[in-house]
Amino acid sequence: VDDQFYVGDSGILVKPITEKNVSFAYVQVADGVYYDFHDLKPQQTSSKNDSSGIKCIGIEAGLDKIPALLEGGHIITKRDTYRKSSVYYRNDPYTLVIAPDAFGNAQGELYADDGKTWDHKSGQYLHSVFSFQDFKSISGNTSNVPSNGEAAGNTLIDKIVIAIGNNNSSIGDTVKVNRNGELHTVNVNKTSPFEAVISNPMVYANETWKIEL
């Protein structure tokens, strides 16, 4: 397949539109769970109209949308505010987007350094690992934290978006947050039939924390 690609190991599968007058595209996929990257709507697979048995997902491809899927089992980190330069992103908080697999599990990681020097070679970088387990909990753990607090930029996670698919009832209206042993409760907003949003959980990518759903 030479007309679609994964973005690294993030689980993001992109199908560029390279021909004119195209408003719908088919993305070839392996077995698994997939969500529309833009709104986290769960996607249904179908087979091509031949004997190949290749599975596909059909996606709308308007002028304002690049067809892209997020494969279940992945957690991605992003910064939502649009900036003219990546340098300015350093002061913005993170959003976690969780795409559970068929068993309600997902994994992801974050790497960040100062983006300018070679200090990462001496350990001045942040590496964090995030886990989502059984539709019951989200956790953040670190494998390396820089001694220079400015090396990783802003590490605040101010939003967690969970693709809920057909599991709407599995997440309640509040969650319990354990940040370094300190407990607090945060509201959950069901912003669409396809996603639940935890806003301002007050957790950081350079700390250890756990959220019970």
C-alpha atoms as a PDB file:
ATOM      1  CA  VAL A   1       0.000   0.000   0.000  1.00  0.00           C
ATOM      2  CA  ASP A   2       1.726   3.183  -1.161  1.00  0.00           C
ATOM      3  CA  ASP A   3      -1.050   5.769  -0.813  1.00  0.00           C
ATOM      4  CA  GLN A   4      -1.497   5.776   2.981  1.00  0.00           C
ATOM      5  CA  PHE A   5       0.860   5.820   5.949  1.00  0.00           C
ATOM      6  CA  TYR A   6       1.185   5.577   9.712  1.00  0.00           C
ATOM      7  CA  VAL A   7       2.678   8.523  11.605  1.00  0.00           C
ATOM      8  CA  GLY A   8       5.463   6.651  13.398  1.00  0.00           C
ATOM      9  CA  ASP A   9       4.071   4.272  16.024  1.00  0.00           C
ATOM     10  CA  SER A  10       1.419   6.759  17.197  1.00  0.00           C
ATOM     11  CA  GLY A  11      -1.477   4.766  15.722  1.00  0.00           C
ATOM     12  CA  ILE A  12      -2.431   7.673  13.423  1.00  0.00           C
ATOM     13  CA  LEU A  13      -3.183   6.320   9.942  1.00  0.00           C
ATOM     14  CA  VAL A  14      -3.405   8.940   7.186  1.00  0.00           C
ATOM     15  CA  LYS A  15      -4.860   8.639   3.689  1.00  0.00           C
ATOM     16  CA  PRO A  16      -3.791  11.686   1.636  1.00  0.00           C
ATOM     17  CA  ILE A  17      -6.046  12.744  -1.227  1.00  0.00           C
ATOM     18  CA  THR A  18      -3.880  13.035  -4.337  1.00  0.00           C
ATOM     19  CA  GLU A  19      -6.523  13.309  -7.055  1.00  0.00           C
ATOM     20  CA  LYS A  20      -9.033  16.024  -7.814  1.00  0.00           C
ATOM     21  CA  ASN A  21     -12.800  15.759  -7.335  1.00  0.00           C
ATOM     22  CA  VAL A  22     -12.483  13.126  -4.603  1.00  0.00           C
ATOM     23  CA  SER A  23     -14.895  13.367  -1.663  1.00  0.00           C
ATOM     24  CA  PHE A  24     -14.635   9.849  -0.236  1.00  0.00           C
ATOM     25  CA  ALA A  25     -11.687   7.555   0.431  1.00  0.00           C
ATOM     26  CA  TYR A  26     -11.116   3.966   1.511  1.00  0.00           C
ATOM     27  CA  VAL A  27      -8.354   3.192   4.008  1.00  0.00           C
ATOM     28  CA  GLN A  28      -6.985  -0.346   4.166  1.00  0.00           C
ATOM     29  CA  VAL A  29      -6.688  -1.587   7.748  1.00  0.00           C
ATOM     30  CA  ALA A  30      -5.600  -4.624   9.711  1.00  0.00           C
ATOM     31  CA  ASP A  31      -7.796  -6.266  12.335  1.00  0.00           C
ATOM     32  CA  GLY A  32      -8.535  -3.986  15.258  1.00  0.00           C
ATOM     33  CA  VAL A  33     -10.551  -1.007  16.470  1.00  0.00           C
ATOM     34  CA  TYR A  34     -10.351   2.322  14.652  1.00  0.00           C
ATOM     35  CA  TYR A  35     -11.694   5.821  15.311  1.00  0.00           C
ATOM     36  CA  ASP A  36     -12.017   8.878  13.107  1.00  0.00           C
ATOM     37  CA  PHE A  37      -9.030  10.997  14.096  1.00  0.00           C
ATOM     38  CA  HIS A  38     -11.009  14.234  14.016  1.00  0.00           C
ATOM     39  CA  ASP A  39     -14.072  13.372  16.153  1.00  0.00           C
ATOM     40  CA  LEU A  40     -13.232   9.904  17.603  1.00  0.00           C
ATOM     41  CA  LYS A  41     -16.302   8.321  16.044  1.00  0.00           C
ATOM     42  CA  PRO A  42     -15.780   4.527  15.960  1.00  0.00           C
ATOM     43  CA  GLN A  43     -15.402   3.191  12.438  1.00  0.00           C
ATOM     44  CA  GLN A  44     -16.810   0.041  10.889  1.00  0.00           C
ATOM     45  CA  THR A  45     -14.638  -2.103   8.640  1.00  0.00           C
ATOM     46  CA  SER A  46     -15.857  -3.694   5.419  1.00  0.00           C
ATOM     47  CA  SER A  47     -14.316  -5.940   2.796  1.00  0.00           C
ATOM     48  CA  LYS A  48     -13.472  -4.858  -0.721  1.00  0.00           C
ATOM     49  CA  ASN A  49     -15.807  -6.012  -3.452  1.00  0.00           C
ATOM     50  CA  ASP A  50     -13.432  -8.757  -4.534  1.00  0.00           C
ATOM     51  CA  SER A  51     -12.000 -12.004  -3.216  1.00  0.00           C
ATOM     52  CA  SER A  52      -8.927 -10.461  -1.612  1.00  0.00           C
ATOM     53  CA  GLY A  53     -10.456 -10.243   1.848  1.00  0.00           C
ATOM     54  CA  ILE A  54      -8.763  -6.879   2.428  1.00  0.00           C
ATOM     55  CA  LYS A  55     -10.545  -4.828   5.070  1.00  0.00           C
ATOM     56  CA  CYS A  56     -11.251  -1.156   4.510  1.00  0.00           C
ATOM     57  CA  ILE A  57     -12.834   1.829   6.216  1.00  0.00           C
ATOM     58  CA  GLY A  58     -14.602   4.461   4.175  1.00  0.00           C
ATOM     59  CA  ILE A  59     -14.033   8.091   5.228  1.00  0.00           C
ATOM     60  CA  GLU A  60     -15.462  11.384   4.013  1.00  0.00           C
ATOM     61  CA  ALA A  61     -12.760  13.455   2.340  1.00  0.00           C
ATOM     62  CA  GLY A  62     -13.965  17.040   2.094  1.00  0.00           C
ATOM     63  CA  LEU A  63     -11.777  19.994   1.230  1.00  0.00           C
ATOM     64  CA  ASP A  64     -11.436  20.824   4.931  1.00  0.00           C
ATOM     65  CA  LYS A  65     -10.515  17.346   6.142  1.00  0.00           C
ATOM     66  CA  ILE A  66      -7.614  14.978   5.507  1.00  0.00           C
ATOM     67  CA  PRO A  67      -8.862  11.404   6.010  1.00  0.00           C
ATOM     68  CA  ALA A  68      -7.148  10.000   9.095  1.00  0.00           C
ATOM     69  CA  LEU A  69      -7.816   7.235  11.605  1.00  0.00           C
ATOM     70  CA  LEU A  70      -6.609   6.627  15.152  1.00  0.00           C
ATOM     71  CA  GLU A  71      -6.048   2.953  15.861  1.00  0.00           C
ATOM     72  CA  GLY A  72      -7.352   1.571  19.129  1.00  0.00           C
ATOM     73  CA  GLY A  73      -4.732   0.784  21.734  1.00  0.00           C
ATOM     74  CA  HIS A  74      -2.912   4.116  21.466  1.00  0.00           C
ATOM     75  CA  ILE A  75      -2.651   7.298  23.523  1.00  0.00           C
ATOM     76  CA  ILE A  76      -1.395  10.407  21.763  1.00  0.00           C
ATOM     77  CA  THR A  77      -0.265  13.716  23.243  1.00  0.00           C
ATOM     78  CA  LYS A  78      -0.889  17.029  21.539  1.00  0.00           C
ATOM     79  CA  ARG A  79      -1.077  20.754  22.152  1.00  0.00           C
ATOM     80  CA  ASP A  80      -4.323  22.251  20.922  1.00  0.00           C
ATOM     81  CA  THR A  81      -3.460  25.916  20.395  1.00  0.00           C
ATOM     82  CA  TYR A  82      -2.282  26.783  16.888  1.00  0.00           C
ATOM     83  CA  ARG A  83       1.049  28.639  16.839  1.00  0.00           C
ATOM     84  CA  LYS A  84       3.209  30.191  14.135  1.00  0.00           C
ATOM     85  CA  SER A  85       6.253  28.308  15.376  1.00  0.00           C
ATOM     86  CA  SER A  86       6.825  25.131  17.373  1.00  0.00           C
ATOM     87  CA  VAL A  87       8.976  27.178  19.766  1.00  0.00           C
ATOM     88  CA  TYR A  88       5.843  28.830  21.137  1.00  0.00           C
ATOM     89  CA  TYR A  89       4.212  25.473  21.898  1.00  0.00           C
ATOM     90  CA  ARG A  90       6.586  24.951  24.811  1.00  0.00           C
ATOM     91  CA  ASN A  91       4.447  27.090  27.102  1.00  0.00           C
ATOM     92  CA  ASP A  92       1.166  25.395  26.175  1.00  0.00           C
ATOM     93  CA  PRO A  93      -0.371  22.526  28.191  1.00  0.00           C
ATOM     94  CA  TYR A  94      -0.876  19.040  26.822  1.00  0.00           C
ATOM     95  CA  THR A  95      -4.001  17.154  25.825  1.00  0.00           C
ATOM     96  CA  LEU A  96      -4.079  13.357  26.020  1.00  0.00           C
ATOM     97  CA  VAL A  97      -6.262  11.546  23.482  1.00  0.00           C
ATOM     98  CA  ILE A  98      -7.045   7.963  24.442  1.00  0.00           C
ATOM     99  CA  ALA A  99      -8.215   5.433  21.849  1.00  0.00           C
ATOM    100  CA  PRO A 100      -9.006   2.153  23.658  1.00  0.00           C
ATOM    101  CA  ASP A 101      -8.695  -1.192  21.914  1.00  0.00           C
ATOM    102  CA  ALA A 102     -11.395  -3.861  22.009  1.00  0.00           C
ATOM    103  CA  PHE A 103     -10.402  -4.760  25.582  1.00  0.00           C
ATOM    104  CA  GLY A 104     -10.442  -1.176  26.871  1.00  0.00           C
ATOM    105  CA  ASN A 105      -6.663  -0.764  26.978  1.00  0.00           C
ATOM    106  CA  ALA A 106      -4.265   1.778  25.473  1.00  0.00           C
ATOM    107  CA  GLN A 107      -0.651   2.901  25.809  1.00  0.00           C
ATOM    108  CA  GLY A 108       1.289   5.998  24.828  1.00  0.00           C
ATOM    109  CA  GLU A 109       4.380   7.986  25.628  1.00  0.00           C
ATOM    110  CA  LEU A 110       5.767  11.513  25.551  1.00  0.00           C
ATOM    111  CA  TYR A 111       9.296  12.692  24.870  1.00  0.00           C
ATOM    112  CA  ALA A 112      10.259  16.355  25.328  1.00  0.00           C
ATOM    113  CA  ASP A 113      13.508  18.295  25.537  1.00  0.00           C
ATOM    114  CA  ASP A 114      14.538  21.926  25.068  1.00  0.00           C
ATOM    115  CA  GLY A 115      14.632  21.559  21.266  1.00  0.00           C
ATOM    116  CA  LYS A 116      17.755  23.677  20.982  1.00  0.00           C
ATOM    117  CA  THR A 117      20.787  22.156  22.670  1.00  0.00           C
ATOM    118  CA  TRP A 118      22.465  18.777  23.068  1.00  0.00           C
ATOM    119  CA  ASP A 119      21.586  18.667  26.777  1.00  0.00           C
ATOM    120  CA  HIS A 120      19.322  15.672  26.195  1.00  0.00           C
ATOM    121  CA  LYS A 121      22.493  13.600  25.835  1.00  0.00           C
ATOM    122  CA  SER A 122      23.235  14.319  29.494  1.00  0.00           C
ATOM    123  CA  GLY A 123      19.735  13.367  30.639  1.00  0.00           C
ATOM    124  CA  GLN A 124      17.981  16.724  30.267  1.00  0.00           C
ATOM    125  CA  TYR A 125      14.827  15.325  28.688  1.00  0.00           C
ATOM    126  CA  LEU A 126      11.417  14.110  29.781  1.00  0.00           C
ATOM    127  CA  HIS A 127      10.114  10.656  28.947  1.00  0.00           C
ATOM    128  CA  SER A 128       6.658   9.769  30.244  1.00  0.00           C
ATOM    129  CA  VAL A 129       4.484   6.698  29.734  1.00  0.00           C
ATOM    130  CA  PHE A 130       0.683   6.750  29.867  1.00  0.00           C
ATOM    131  CA  SER A 131      -1.634   3.748  30.317  1.00  0.00           C
ATOM    132  CA  PHE A 132      -5.368   3.170  30.056  1.00  0.00           C
ATOM    133  CA  GLN A 133      -6.582  -0.087  31.581  1.00  0.00           C
ATOM    134  CA  ASP A 134      -9.876  -1.954  31.250  1.00  0.00           C
ATOM    135  CA  PHE A 135     -11.908   1.251  30.896  1.00  0.00           C
ATOM    136  CA  LYS A 136     -11.229   1.708  34.618  1.00  0.00           C
ATOM    137  CA  SER A 137      -8.113   3.822  35.074  1.00  0.00           C
ATOM    138  CA  ILE A 138      -5.589   6.171  33.465  1.00  0.00           C
ATOM    139  CA  SER A 139      -2.054   6.470  34.789  1.00  0.00           C
ATOM    140  CA  GLY A 140       1.052   8.494  34.088  1.00  0.00           C
ATOM    141  CA  ASN A 141       4.573   7.415  34.985  1.00  0.00           C
ATOM    142  CA  THR A 142       8.013   8.782  34.174  1.00  0.00           C
ATOM    143  CA  SER A 143      11.148   6.959  33.047  1.00  0.00           C
ATOM    144  CA  ASN A 144      13.266  10.122  32.960  1.00  0.00           C
ATOM    145  CA  VAL A 145      12.734  13.603  34.389  1.00  0.00           C
ATOM    146  CA  PRO A 146      15.256  16.384  33.684  1.00  0.00           C
ATOM    147  CA  SER A 147      16.890  18.077  36.647  1.00  0.00           C
ATOM    148  CA  ASN A 148      16.510  21.333  34.738  1.00  0.00           C
ATOM    149  CA  GLY A 149      12.811  22.106  35.092  1.00  0.00           C
ATOM    150  CA  GLU A 150      12.782  24.267  31.963  1.00  0.00           C
ATOM    151  CA  ALA A 151      14.147  21.580  29.661  1.00  0.00           C
ATOM    152  CA  ALA A 152      10.744  20.001  28.944  1.00  0.00           C
ATOM    153  CA  GLY A 153       8.681  23.186  28.855  1.00  0.00           C
ATOM    154  CA  ASN A 154       5.152  23.232  30.244  1.00  0.00           C
ATOM    155  CA  THR A 155       4.241  19.722  31.433  1.00  0.00           C
ATOM    156  CA  LEU A 156       0.675  20.424  32.571  1.00  0.00           C
ATOM    157  CA  ILE A 157      -1.985  18.063  31.176  1.00  0.00           C
ATOM    158  CA  ASP A 158      -5.133  20.181  31.164  1.00  0.00           C
ATOM    159  CA  LYS A 159      -7.413  17.890  29.161  1.00  0.00           C
ATOM    160  CA  ILE A 160      -7.874  14.155  28.679  1.00  0.00           C
ATOM    161  CA  VAL A 161     -10.151  13.016  25.846  1.00  0.00           C
ATOM    162  CA  ILE A 162     -11.344   9.405  25.841  1.00  0.00           C
ATOM    163  CA  ALA A 163     -12.934   7.721  22.832  1.00  0.00           C
ATOM    164  CA  ILE A 164     -15.893   5.937  24.392  1.00  0.00           C
ATOM    165  CA  GLY A 165     -17.440   4.390  21.280  1.00  0.00           C
ATOM    166  CA  ASN A 166     -20.157   2.053  22.451  1.00  0.00           C
ATOM    167  CA  ASN A 167     -18.992   2.220  26.091  1.00  0.00           C
ATOM    168  CA  ASN A 168     -20.800   5.431  27.045  1.00  0.00           C
ATOM    169  CA  SER A 169     -22.066   4.035  30.346  1.00  0.00           C
ATOM    170  CA  SER A 170     -18.630   2.836  31.465  1.00  0.00           C
ATOM    171  CA  ILE A 171     -17.468   6.329  32.478  1.00  0.00           C
ATOM    172  CA  GLY A 172     -19.367   8.267  35.124  1.00  0.00           C
ATOM    173  CA  ASP A 173     -19.850  11.968  35.678  1.00  0.00           C
ATOM    174  CA  THR A 174     -16.784  12.318  37.915  1.00  0.00           C
ATOM    175  CA  VAL A 175     -13.363  10.697  38.283  1.00  0.00           C
ATOM    176  CA  LYS A 176     -10.977  10.397  41.233  1.00  0.00           C
ATOM    177  CA  VAL A 177      -7.478  11.775  40.695  1.00  0.00           C
ATOM    178  CA  ASN A 178      -4.475  10.642  42.736  1.00  0.00           C
ATOM    179  CA  ARG A 179      -1.550  13.002  42.162  1.00  0.00           C
ATOM    180  CA  ASN A 180       1.485  12.059  44.239  1.00  0.00           C
ATOM    181  CA  GLY A 181      -0.796  10.787  46.986  1.00  0.00           C
ATOM    182  CA  GLU A 182      -3.077  13.823  46.995  1.00  0.00           C
ATOM    183  CA  LEU A 183      -6.694  13.033  46.062  1.00  0.00           C
ATOM    184  CA  HIS A 184      -9.288  15.194  44.332  1.00  0.00           C
ATOM    185  CA  THR A 185     -12.393  14.763  42.167  1.00  0.00           C
ATOM    186  CA  VAL A 186     -12.856  16.123  38.639  1.00  0.00           C
ATOM    187  CA  ASN A 187     -15.976  16.331  36.476  1.00  0.00           C
ATOM    188  CA  VAL A 188     -16.361  14.474  33.187  1.00  0.00           C
ATOM    189  CA  ASN A 189     -18.139  16.018  30.200  1.00  0.00           C
ATOM    190  CA  LYS A 190     -19.676  13.860  27.477  1.00  0.00           C
ATOM    191  CA  THR A 191     -19.092  16.389  24.699  1.00  0.00           C
ATOM    192  CA  SER A 192     -20.423  14.047  22.001  1.00  0.00           C
ATOM    193  CA  PRO A 193     -21.728  10.473  21.748  1.00  0.00           C
ATOM    194  CA  PHE A 194     -18.161   9.437  20.942  1.00  0.00           C
ATOM    195  CA  GLU A 195     -15.975  11.076  23.559  1.00  0.00           C
ATOM    196  CA  ALA A 196     -15.677  11.906  27.234  1.00  0.00           C
ATOM    197  CA  VAL A 197     -13.531  14.850  28.323  1.00  0.00           C
ATOM    198  CA  ILE A 198     -11.775  15.281  31.663  1.00  0.00           C
ATOM    199  CA  SER A 199     -10.925  18.980  31.919  1.00  0.00           C
ATOM    200  CA  ASN A 200      -8.348  20.397  34.309  1.00  0.00           C
ATOM    201  CA  PRO A 201      -7.396  17.125  36.044  1.00  0.00           C
ATOM    202  CA  MET A 202      -4.392  18.993  37.543  1.00  0.00           C
ATOM    203  CA  VAL A 203      -1.830  16.355  36.605  1.00  0.00           C
ATOM    204  CA  TYR A 204       1.593  16.811  35.024  1.00  0.00           C
ATOM    205  CA  ALA A 205       3.586  14.761  32.530  1.00  0.00           C
ATOM    206  CA  ASN A 206       6.677  14.933  34.742  1.00  0.00           C
ATOM    207  CA  GLU A 207       4.911  13.396  37.748  1.00  0.00           C
ATOM    208  CA  THR A 208       3.325  10.078  38.731  1.00  0.00           C
ATOM    209  CA  TRP A 209      -0.458  10.078  38.890  1.00  0.00           C
ATOM    210  CA  LYS A 210      -3.515   7.870  38.488  1.00  0.00           C
ATOM    211  CA  ILE A 211      -7.157   8.570  37.621  1.00  0.00           C
ATOM    212  CA  GLU A 212      -9.870   6.095  38.612  1.00  0.00           C
ATOM    213  CA  LEU A 213     -12.889   6.204  36.277  1.00  0.00           C
END
